[in-house]
Short mmCIF file of C-alpha atoms in Angstrom, two decimals:
data_model
loop_
_atom_site.label_atom_id
_atom_site.label_comp_id
_atom_site.label_asym_id
_atom_site.label_seq_id
_atom_site.Cartn_x
_atom_site.Cartn_y
_atom_site.Cartn_z
CA MET A 1 -11.65 19.12 -26.41
CA SER A 2 -12.46 20.58 -22.83
CA LEU A 3 -14.65 23.72 -22.01
CA ILE A 4 -13.97 25.62 -18.61
CA PHE A 5 -16.34 28.16 -17.15
CA GLY A 6 -14.20 30.61 -15.05
CA ALA A 7 -10.67 31.65 -15.42
CA GLY A 8 -9.97 32.12 -11.80
CA LYS A 9 -7.47 30.14 -9.52
CA ILE A 10 -9.41 26.92 -9.97
CA GLY A 11 -10.09 27.37 -13.63
CA TYR A 12 -6.54 28.33 -14.36
CA ALA A 13 -5.23 25.23 -12.52
CA VAL A 14 -7.56 22.97 -14.33
CA ALA A 15 -6.79 24.47 -17.65
CA LEU A 16 -2.85 24.05 -16.97
CA ALA A 17 -3.32 20.36 -15.99
CA LEU A 18 -5.38 19.66 -19.10
CA LYS A 19 -2.98 21.54 -21.40
CA LYS A 20 0.01 19.36 -19.91
CA ARG A 21 -1.98 16.44 -20.96
CA GLY A 22 -2.09 17.74 -24.46
CA LYS A 23 -5.82 18.82 -24.42
CA LYS A 24 -7.36 21.47 -26.36
CA VAL A 25 -8.94 23.85 -23.92
CA VAL A 26 -11.56 26.63 -24.31
CA VAL A 27 -12.02 28.99 -21.26
CA LEU A 28 -14.95 31.57 -20.72
CA ASP A 29 -14.88 34.40 -18.30
CA LYS A 30 -15.97 37.96 -17.84
CA ASN A 31 -12.62 39.06 -16.66
CA MET A 32 -10.28 40.12 -19.53
CA GLU A 33 -7.13 39.97 -17.28
CA ALA A 34 -7.89 36.48 -16.11
CA LEU A 35 -8.43 35.35 -19.74
CA SER A 36 -5.07 36.85 -20.73
CA ARG A 37 -3.45 34.31 -18.16
CA VAL A 38 -4.93 31.30 -19.64
CA GLU A 39 -4.22 32.56 -23.16
CA GLY A 40 -0.62 32.54 -22.01
CA ILE A 41 -0.68 28.77 -21.52
CA GLY A 42 -2.25 28.08 -25.00
CA CYS A 43 -5.99 28.12 -24.25
CA LYS A 44 -8.58 29.52 -26.58
CA THR A 45 -10.77 32.17 -24.64
CA TYR A 46 -14.11 33.81 -24.97
CA LEU A 47 -15.19 36.91 -23.06
CA PHE A 48 -18.55 36.35 -21.42
CA ASP A 49 -20.42 38.11 -18.45
CA PHE A 50 -22.37 35.09 -17.16
CA THR A 51 -24.39 37.32 -14.68
CA LYS A 52 -26.00 39.10 -17.60
CA SER A 53 -26.43 36.59 -20.35
CA PHE A 54 -25.99 32.97 -21.39
CA ASN A 55 -26.07 33.57 -25.08
CA LEU A 56 -23.19 31.36 -26.05
CA ILE A 57 -23.05 32.60 -29.69
CA GLY A 58 -20.14 31.13 -31.64
CA ILE A 59 -19.63 28.26 -29.24
CA ASP A 60 -20.58 24.60 -30.19
CA ILE A 61 -21.25 23.12 -26.84
CA THR A 62 -21.83 19.75 -28.45
CA SER A 63 -18.12 19.42 -29.53
CA PHE A 64 -16.83 19.37 -26.00
CA ARG A 65 -16.08 15.92 -24.22
CA GLU A 66 -15.44 17.58 -20.78
CA ILE A 67 -16.99 20.62 -19.27
CA VAL A 68 -15.77 22.07 -16.03
CA ILE A 69 -17.65 24.75 -14.27
CA THR A 70 -15.58 26.61 -11.75
CA THR A 71 -16.73 30.13 -11.10
CA SER A 72 -17.26 31.30 -7.64
CA ASN A 73 -20.83 32.47 -8.26
CA HIS A 74 -23.05 29.45 -7.42
CA LYS A 75 -26.11 30.93 -9.18
CA VAL A 76 -24.22 31.30 -12.34
CA ASN A 77 -22.81 27.75 -11.97
CA ILE A 78 -26.34 26.31 -11.85
CA GLU A 79 -27.56 28.19 -14.85
CA ALA A 80 -24.42 27.07 -16.86
CA LEU A 81 -25.01 23.59 -15.72
CA LYS A 82 -28.58 23.56 -16.97
CA ILE A 83 -27.63 24.98 -20.33
CA VAL A 84 -24.72 22.86 -21.16
CA ARG A 85 -26.38 19.72 -20.11
CA GLU A 86 -29.50 20.53 -22.18
CA LEU A 87 -27.21 21.06 -25.16
CA ASN A 88 -24.75 18.16 -24.57
CA LYS A 89 -26.04 15.01 -23.09
CA GLU A 90 -22.91 13.04 -23.47
CA ALA A 91 -20.05 15.39 -21.96
CA LEU A 92 -18.54 14.77 -18.64
CA ILE A 93 -19.46 17.72 -16.47
CA ILE A 94 -17.64 18.61 -13.26
CA ILE A 95 -18.98 21.53 -11.25
CA ASN A 96 -17.78 23.54 -8.18
CA ALA A 97 -20.12 24.19 -5.38
CA PRO A 98 -19.88 25.94 -2.01
CA SER A 99 -20.49 22.91 0.18
CA SER A 100 -21.58 19.22 0.20
CA ASP A 101 -25.29 20.35 0.72
CA HIS A 102 -25.50 21.16 -2.98
CA ILE A 103 -24.33 17.80 -4.33
CA SER A 104 -27.70 16.21 -4.55
CA ILE A 105 -29.47 18.99 -6.51
CA LEU A 106 -26.44 19.44 -8.74
CA LYS A 107 -26.51 15.74 -9.76
CA LYS A 108 -30.12 15.87 -10.51
CA LEU A 109 -29.46 18.85 -12.81
CA GLY A 110 -26.93 16.67 -14.72
CA ALA A 111 -23.38 17.09 -13.03
CA ASP A 112 -21.31 13.96 -13.13
CA PHE A 113 -19.04 15.07 -10.33
CA VAL A 114 -19.47 17.83 -7.70
CA ILE A 115 -16.35 19.39 -6.14
CA THR A 116 -16.71 21.06 -2.81
CA PRO A 117 -14.10 22.80 -0.45
CA ASP A 118 -14.76 20.39 2.36
CA ARG A 119 -14.72 17.13 0.28
CA SER A 120 -11.61 18.22 -1.85
CA ILE A 121 -9.62 19.39 1.07
CA ALA A 122 -10.42 16.27 3.00
CA GLN A 123 -9.40 14.21 0.04
CA ILE A 124 -6.15 16.16 -0.36
CA ILE A 125 -5.37 15.63 3.30
CA ILE A 126 -6.02 11.83 2.91
CA ASN A 127 -3.95 11.58 -0.36
CA GLN A 128 -1.08 13.51 1.28
CA LEU A 129 -1.27 11.32 4.36
CA GLU A 130 -1.15 8.09 2.41
CA LEU A 131 1.73 9.47 0.28
CA SER A 132 3.54 10.56 3.51
CA ILE A 133 3.05 7.27 5.11
CA TYR A 134 4.48 5.39 2.06
CA TRP A 135 7.57 7.47 1.85
CA ARG A 136 8.27 7.20 5.53
CA ASN A 137 7.93 3.40 5.16
CA LYS A 138 10.32 3.49 2.18
CA ASP A 139 12.83 5.31 4.26
CA LEU A 140 12.26 3.02 7.18
CA LEU A 141 12.76 -0.20 5.00
CA LYS A 142 16.04 1.29 3.75
CA LYS A 143 17.07 2.09 7.41
CA ILE A 144 16.12 -1.42 8.60
CA LEU A 145 18.11 -3.18 5.72
CA SER A 146 21.04 -0.92 6.12
CA LYS A 147 21.52 -2.30 9.61
CA ALA A 148 21.15 -5.87 8.66
CA LYS A 149 23.62 -8.43 7.40
CA SER A 150 21.11 -11.19 6.94
CA LEU A 151 17.40 -11.27 6.24
CA ALA A 152 14.89 -14.18 6.48
CA ILE A 153 11.71 -13.63 4.40
CA ILE A 154 8.83 -15.82 5.63
CA MET A 155 5.86 -16.54 3.20
CA HIS A 156 2.71 -18.12 4.48
CA ASP A 157 2.30 -21.88 4.21
CA ASN A 158 1.43 -23.17 0.67
CA PRO A 159 2.55 -19.78 -0.97
CA ASP A 160 0.70 -18.33 -3.99
CA PRO A 161 2.15 -16.34 -6.83
CA ASP A 162 1.59 -12.92 -5.02
CA ALA A 163 3.47 -14.21 -1.95
CA MET A 164 6.25 -15.70 -4.06
CA SER A 165 6.87 -12.77 -6.36
CA SER A 166 6.61 -10.26 -3.52
CA ALA A 167 9.08 -12.19 -1.45
CA TYR A 168 11.48 -12.34 -4.30
CA ALA A 169 11.03 -8.51 -4.93
CA LEU A 170 11.95 -7.92 -1.24
CA LYS A 171 15.07 -10.26 -1.61
CA THR A 172 16.04 -8.16 -4.68
CA ILE A 173 15.91 -4.88 -2.70
CA ALA A 174 17.79 -6.37 0.33
CA GLU A 175 20.46 -7.91 -2.01
CA ASP A 176 20.88 -4.71 -3.65
CA MET A 177 21.92 -3.31 -0.29
CA LYS A 178 24.36 -6.35 0.18
CA VAL A 179 21.94 -8.15 2.75
CA VAL A 180 22.30 -11.90 2.54
CA THR A 181 18.67 -12.99 2.03
CA ASP A 182 16.76 -16.27 2.13
CA ILE A 183 13.07 -16.99 1.69
CA TYR A 184 11.30 -19.64 3.68
CA TYR A 185 7.87 -21.30 3.72
CA GLY A 186 6.05 -24.06 5.54
CA GLY A 187 3.40 -26.54 4.04
CA ASP A 188 3.62 -27.26 0.30
CA ILE A 189 3.63 -25.62 -3.05
CA GLY A 190 1.15 -27.98 -4.66
CA HIS A 191 -0.60 -25.90 -7.50
CA GLU A 192 0.79 -26.94 -10.78
CA GLY A 193 1.13 -23.32 -12.07
CA ASN A 194 3.03 -22.26 -9.01
CA LYS A 195 5.42 -25.08 -9.26
CA MET A 196 5.89 -24.35 -12.93
CA MET A 197 6.37 -20.60 -12.12
CA ILE A 198 9.24 -21.40 -9.71
CA ASP A 199 10.95 -23.68 -12.23
CA LEU A 200 10.67 -21.21 -15.17
CA LEU A 201 11.68 -18.30 -13.29
CA LYS A 202 14.52 -20.04 -11.60
CA TRP A 203 13.58 -18.95 -8.03
CA ASN A 204 14.92 -20.69 -5.07
CA PHE A 205 12.70 -20.92 -1.82
CA LYS A 206 13.50 -23.01 1.21
CA LYS A 207 11.01 -25.26 2.90
CA ILE A 208 11.50 -25.52 6.58
CA PRO A 209 10.10 -28.67 8.55
CA GLU A 210 8.55 -27.58 11.85
CA HIS A 211 11.39 -29.20 13.86
CA ARG A 212 14.05 -27.00 12.09
CA LYS A 213 12.27 -23.71 12.42
CA TYR A 214 14.83 -22.65 15.08
CA ILE A 215 17.28 -21.77 12.26
CA LEU A 216 15.39 -18.49 11.74
CA LYS A 217 17.07 -17.24 14.88
CA GLU A 218 20.29 -17.02 12.95
CA TYR A 219 19.08 -14.02 10.96
CA ASP A 220 19.52 -10.28 11.81
CA LYS A 221 16.03 -9.36 10.59
CA ILE A 222 12.85 -11.22 9.83
CA ALA A 223 10.22 -10.07 7.22
CA LEU A 224 6.61 -11.38 6.77
CA ILE A 225 5.32 -11.17 3.15
CA ASP A 226 1.79 -11.44 2.05
CA MET A 227 0.58 -12.24 5.62
CA PRO A 228 -0.26 -9.80 8.51
CA ASN A 229 0.89 -11.93 11.37
CA LEU A 230 2.33 -15.30 12.20
CA SER A 231 -1.11 -17.18 12.37
CA ASN A 232 -0.65 -18.31 8.61
CA THR A 233 2.80 -20.08 9.02
CA SER A 234 3.73 -23.33 10.63
CA ILE A 235 7.50 -22.25 10.96
CA SER A 236 7.14 -19.48 13.65
CA THR A 237 8.24 -19.87 17.17
CA SER A 238 7.06 -18.14 20.28
CA GLU A 239 10.36 -16.03 20.28
CA LEU A 240 9.95 -14.91 16.68
CA ARG A 241 9.60 -11.15 16.28
CA PRO A 242 9.22 -9.89 12.74
CA ASP A 243 10.94 -6.53 11.91
CA ILE A 244 8.99 -6.16 8.58
CA ILE A 245 5.54 -6.93 7.64
CA ILE A 246 4.20 -6.07 4.06
CA ASP A 247 0.73 -7.31 3.08
CA HIS A 248 -2.61 -6.46 1.59
CA HIS A 249 -5.02 -8.60 3.47
CA TYR A 250 -7.75 -7.60 5.82
CA THR A 251 -7.50 -9.33 9.19
CA GLU A 252 -9.00 -9.13 12.66
CA GLY A 253 -6.52 -11.43 14.10
CA GLU A 254 -3.44 -10.85 16.17
CA LYS A 255 -1.68 -7.52 15.54
CA ILE A 256 2.07 -7.51 15.48
CA ASN A 257 4.23 -4.33 16.41
CA ALA A 258 6.86 -4.81 13.89
CA GLU A 259 9.29 -1.71 13.20
CA LEU A 260 7.82 -1.58 9.75
CA VAL A 261 4.15 -2.55 8.90
CA ASP A 262 2.81 -1.71 5.54
CA ILE A 263 -0.66 -3.18 5.10
CA ARG A 264 -2.75 -1.89 2.44
CA PRO A 265 -6.25 -3.63 2.28
CA LYS A 266 -7.58 -1.61 -0.64
CA VAL A 267 -4.76 -2.68 -2.87
CA GLY A 268 -5.28 -5.89 -5.01
CA ALA A 269 -1.96 -7.51 -4.46
CA THR A 270 1.14 -7.42 -2.26
CA ALA A 271 2.97 -7.66 -5.61
CA THR A 272 1.81 -4.15 -6.38
CA ILE A 273 3.23 -2.73 -3.10
CA MET A 274 6.56 -4.43 -3.81
CA THR A 275 6.62 -3.09 -7.35
CA SER A 276 6.30 0.44 -5.94
CA TYR A 277 9.27 -0.11 -3.61
CA LEU A 278 11.42 -1.46 -6.52
CA ARG A 279 10.51 1.45 -8.61
CA ASP A 280 11.17 4.14 -5.95
CA PHE A 281 14.43 2.50 -4.95
CA ASN A 282 15.35 2.61 -8.67
CA ILE A 283 16.22 -0.98 -8.66
CA GLU A 284 16.42 -2.82 -12.11
CA VAL A 285 13.83 -5.38 -12.32
CA ASN A 286 14.83 -8.42 -14.56
CA GLU A 287 12.26 -10.17 -16.76
CA GLN A 288 11.90 -13.11 -14.39
CA LEU A 289 10.95 -10.81 -11.55
CA ALA A 290 8.77 -8.70 -13.66
CA THR A 291 6.91 -11.67 -15.16
CA GLY A 292 6.35 -13.05 -11.57
CA LEU A 293 5.10 -9.75 -10.13
CA LEU A 294 2.85 -9.15 -13.03
CA TYR A 295 1.35 -12.76 -12.74
CA GLY A 296 1.00 -12.23 -8.87
CA ILE A 297 -1.15 -9.12 -9.52
CA LEU A 298 -3.09 -10.85 -12.24
CA VAL A 299 -3.87 -13.91 -9.93
CA ASP A 300 -4.82 -11.90 -6.78
CA THR A 301 -7.03 -9.36 -8.71
CA ASP A 302 -8.44 -12.30 -10.91
CA ASN A 303 -7.29 -10.32 -14.06
CA PHE A 304 -8.86 -7.22 -12.59
CA LYS A 305 -12.25 -8.73 -12.06
CA ARG A 306 -11.91 -8.52 -8.21
CA SER A 307 -11.38 -5.17 -6.33
CA PHE A 308 -8.30 -3.29 -7.41
CA GLU A 309 -6.80 0.36 -7.10
CA LYS A 310 -5.06 2.60 -9.39
CA GLU A 311 -1.79 1.55 -7.80
CA ASP A 312 -2.52 -1.99 -9.27
CA ILE A 313 -2.87 -0.59 -12.72
CA ASP A 314 0.21 1.62 -12.30
CA ALA A 315 2.23 -1.46 -11.15
CA VAL A 316 1.05 -3.40 -14.41
CA TYR A 317 2.01 -0.45 -16.64
CA TYR A 318 5.43 -0.40 -15.15
CA LEU A 319 6.10 -4.08 -15.33
CA LYS A 320 4.60 -4.84 -18.55
CA PRO A 321 7.39 -3.74 -20.89
CA LYS A 322 9.86 -5.80 -18.84
CA ILE A 323 8.10 -9.22 -18.84
CA ASN A 324 8.68 -12.42 -20.79
CA LYS A 325 5.38 -12.91 -22.58
CA GLU A 326 6.20 -16.44 -23.47
CA LEU A 327 6.96 -17.35 -19.88
CA LEU A 328 3.78 -15.65 -18.71
CA ASN A 329 1.78 -17.65 -21.14
CA ILE A 330 3.28 -20.93 -20.10
CA ILE A 331 2.60 -20.08 -16.29
CA GLU A 332 -0.90 -19.02 -16.89
CA ASN A 333 -1.73 -22.29 -18.70
CA PRO A 334 -0.17 -25.24 -16.69
CA ASN A 335 -1.10 -28.85 -16.96
CA ILE A 336 -3.46 -30.16 -14.41
CA SER A 337 -2.58 -33.21 -12.17
CA SER A 338 -4.85 -36.25 -11.80
CA ARG A 339 -5.09 -35.66 -8.01
CA THR A 340 -6.28 -32.03 -8.48
CA LEU A 341 -8.69 -33.20 -11.07
CA GLU A 342 -10.00 -35.67 -8.58
CA VAL A 343 -10.78 -33.00 -5.88
CA LEU A 344 -12.44 -30.71 -8.62
CA SER A 345 -14.62 -33.72 -9.54
CA LYS A 346 -15.46 -34.18 -5.88
CA ALA A 347 -16.20 -30.65 -5.22
CA ILE A 348 -18.80 -30.67 -8.17
CA SER A 349 -20.27 -34.07 -6.92
CA ASN A 350 -20.48 -32.96 -3.23
CA LYS A 351 -21.84 -29.40 -3.93
CA LYS A 352 -24.86 -28.10 -1.99
CA ILE A 353 -26.58 -24.92 -3.35
CA TYR A 354 -28.59 -22.61 -1.23
CA ASP A 355 -30.01 -19.80 -3.12
CA LYS A 356 -26.89 -17.79 -4.52
CA PHE A 357 -24.41 -19.83 -2.20
CA VAL A 358 -22.56 -23.02 -2.98
CA ILE A 359 -20.73 -25.21 -0.48
CA SER A 360 -18.80 -28.29 -1.11
CA ASN A 361 -17.08 -30.61 1.42
CA VAL A 362 -14.41 -32.64 -0.41
CA GLY A 363 -13.01 -34.28 2.74
CA TYR A 364 -9.41 -35.34 2.99
CA VAL A 365 -7.09 -33.79 0.29
CA GLU A 366 -3.42 -33.35 -0.22
CA THR A 367 -3.04 -29.70 -1.02
CA ARG A 368 -4.59 -26.45 -0.24
CA GLU A 369 -4.42 -25.30 -3.76
CA SER A 370 -6.80 -27.98 -4.86
CA LEU A 371 -9.36 -26.36 -2.56
CA SER A 372 -8.86 -22.84 -3.91
CA GLN A 373 -9.09 -24.13 -7.50
CA SER A 374 -12.42 -25.90 -6.44
CA ALA A 375 -13.80 -22.70 -4.96
CA ASP A 376 -12.85 -20.90 -8.18
CA LEU A 377 -14.65 -23.44 -10.21
CA LEU A 378 -17.78 -23.47 -8.22
CA LEU A 379 -18.02 -19.77 -8.30
CA LYS A 380 -18.60 -19.93 -12.11
CA LEU A 381 -21.86 -21.92 -11.71
CA GLU A 382 -24.87 -19.90 -12.96
CA GLY A 383 -26.64 -17.97 -10.27
CA ILE A 384 -23.83 -18.33 -7.67
CA THR A 385 -22.16 -15.37 -6.08
CA VAL A 386 -20.43 -17.15 -3.15
CA SER A 387 -18.53 -20.41 -2.97
CA LEU A 388 -17.16 -22.22 0.02
CA VAL A 389 -15.03 -25.34 -0.14
CA ILE A 390 -14.11 -27.37 2.98
CA GLY A 391 -11.19 -29.86 3.20
CA ILE A 392 -8.97 -31.68 5.63
CA ILE A 393 -5.03 -31.87 5.37
CA GLU A 394 -3.55 -34.00 8.08
CA ASP A 395 -4.72 -32.44 11.46
CA HIS A 396 -6.34 -29.25 10.22
CA ALA A 397 -9.66 -28.31 8.43
CA TYR A 398 -9.05 -25.79 5.61
CA ILE A 399 -11.64 -23.28 4.10
CA SER A 400 -11.45 -21.71 0.77
CA ALA A 401 -14.03 -19.05 -0.18
CA ARG A 402 -14.73 -16.97 -3.17
CA SER A 403 -17.32 -14.10 -3.80
CA ARG A 404 -18.53 -12.02 -6.61
CA ASP A 405 -21.24 -10.52 -4.52
CA HIS A 406 -21.03 -6.72 -4.28
CA ILE A 407 -22.66 -6.72 -0.88
CA ILE A 408 -20.95 -9.56 0.85
CA ASP A 409 -17.23 -8.79 1.76
CA ILE A 410 -16.10 -12.62 2.05
CA SER A 411 -12.90 -11.70 3.89
CA LYS A 412 -14.88 -10.13 6.75
CA VAL A 413 -17.44 -12.91 6.83
CA ILE A 414 -14.72 -15.62 7.00
CA THR A 415 -12.59 -13.66 9.60
CA LYS A 416 -15.42 -12.88 11.83
CA THR A 417 -16.71 -16.50 11.72
CA PHE A 418 -13.36 -18.50 12.10
CA SER A 419 -10.59 -16.27 13.42
CA LYS A 420 -11.34 -17.33 16.96
CA MET A 421 -11.27 -20.98 16.10
CA GLY A 422 -8.01 -20.68 14.17
CA SER A 423 -6.45 -18.32 11.49
CA ALA A 424 -8.48 -16.58 8.87
CA GLY A 425 -7.99 -13.51 6.49
CA GLY A 426 -8.21 -12.50 2.88
CA HIS A 427 -9.66 -9.86 0.68
CA MET A 428 -13.19 -8.71 -0.34
CA ASN A 429 -13.55 -11.45 -3.10
CA PHE A 430 -11.61 -14.22 -1.56
CA ALA A 431 -10.66 -15.60 1.84
CA ALA A 432 -9.27 -18.82 3.60
CA ALA A 433 -9.32 -20.14 7.11
CA LYS A 434 -7.30 -22.87 8.88
CA ILE A 435 -8.71 -24.59 11.90
CA SER A 436 -7.28 -27.42 14.13
CA LEU A 437 -9.34 -30.69 14.19
CA GLY A 438 -9.17 -30.25 17.90
CA ALA A 439 -11.89 -27.59 17.63
CA PHE A 440 -14.40 -30.23 16.42
CA SER A 441 -16.00 -33.21 18.20
CA TYR A 442 -13.48 -36.01 18.56
CA THR A 443 -14.02 -39.29 16.52
CA GLU A 444 -11.55 -41.85 15.02
CA ASP A 445 -14.10 -42.55 12.22
CA ARG A 446 -12.79 -40.43 9.20
CA ASP A 447 -16.05 -40.33 7.45
CA VAL A 448 -17.91 -39.18 10.57
CA LEU A 449 -15.29 -36.58 11.17
CA VAL A 450 -15.58 -35.18 7.62
CA ARG A 451 -19.19 -34.83 8.01
CA ILE A 452 -18.89 -33.18 11.53
CA VAL A 453 -16.27 -30.62 10.14
CA GLY A 454 -18.49 -29.81 7.16
CA ASP A 455 -21.81 -29.25 9.09
CA THR A 456 -20.08 -27.27 11.84
CA ILE A 457 -18.36 -24.88 9.41
CA SER A 458 -21.29 -24.43 7.29
CA ASP A 459 -23.56 -23.80 10.32
CA TYR A 460 -21.18 -21.07 11.69
CA PHE A 461 -20.80 -19.70 8.08
CA PHE A 462 -24.57 -19.22 7.65
CA LYS A 463 -24.94 -18.08 11.25
CA THR A 464 -22.73 -15.26 10.54
CA LEU A 465 -24.69 -14.37 7.47
CA LYS A 466 -27.96 -14.69 9.63
CA LEU A 467 -29.23 -17.42 7.25
CA ASN A 468 -31.18 -20.25 8.69
CA ILE A 469 -30.22 -23.23 6.64
CA LYS A 470 -30.24 -26.89 7.66
CA GLY A 471 -28.73 -30.15 6.35
CA SER A 472 -25.38 -31.96 6.12
CA ILE A 473 -22.68 -30.82 3.83
#
């Protein structure tokens, strides 16, 4: 049950919104005409002149779970706040104030939230701006696809569930508009769960060797999914100009002027963005796509233990009734290969702990996924809030980082440290980088090279964090 002080414009609007949500609402005011309006929408009312008395006879303040104080008289609002907080220690109290200058004192008096004209108007503008940008992007995506006969969707090298499900969502939208669509990637899909996901969902992705990347020129339109630029793919060419970029990763790298750029760093997964497009284009989502998108969101938000937004939750609610629970359970619990187990074992054996940081140099490996799995595993160590795993695949060094530190934005740290040496990006709680071995001192001795790469990367990493730590990794 909700209690509202004031039946003016704000009080009426709040009462109406609460009634639409099925709430029982009680409204207090000194104006009989104003009370009659809220009675008309089904609210119970009491006539009180707050300027003369706060003797709330007949009202059990302790019975209300939400109390909203909306009168235009600031002194009255303060007195109301003092009384209701004294009588009800548990209720959520929201209070109206003339400006942001009053926020501190009102919170000290017991308010949970303070609404001010300057803050609320600014938030309304921001919300409307974000909404307008989204609808403009939706119309632009439709316009781009309506002019195309063929579309190539490019995922980053070694694509993960978020990238794969998002790419398939865009393919579904494009094919609904009669556009012939193919999905391409470079590198390898090495993670056992990712390979199982593709097999079970019956998805078809095309791997392009570097010497055949010219075939992308044959397509009318090019889209990048789950990457903000071309630095995370080995199949791009100097002439390649993407028309569509949809991603959720923060980056300080090269910016591309595509016709449509929809990058939302606050959102937990690109799959969330693509779910909103599917929903608003009113395209039917089959159980394979729904299962893949939901899994992509769960992976990139670490089952909502990493940063996420309301949009991510909305997407899950939309997808949940459509998924195949048996398929999701199998995908979430894949078998682990012996080669991945070897890398995990090496990551544990080679770990170096510095306060709340753990770094492990695993040397030469076969897949990037084994590095990310190792970083996930090391982050579970007691007292550790940041993990960094370094490995070498062919002629590149790879870095996988994880964080559960509320202060350290690992994506910004990794990007700041390594973006000029190679490619880097990520989100607040996870990040990755790729650096050519040419950036390090040359040697033909593999063991020496592994040590040089590990020491150089760890030194740069701690330098960015302004920590003075010595020793080989």
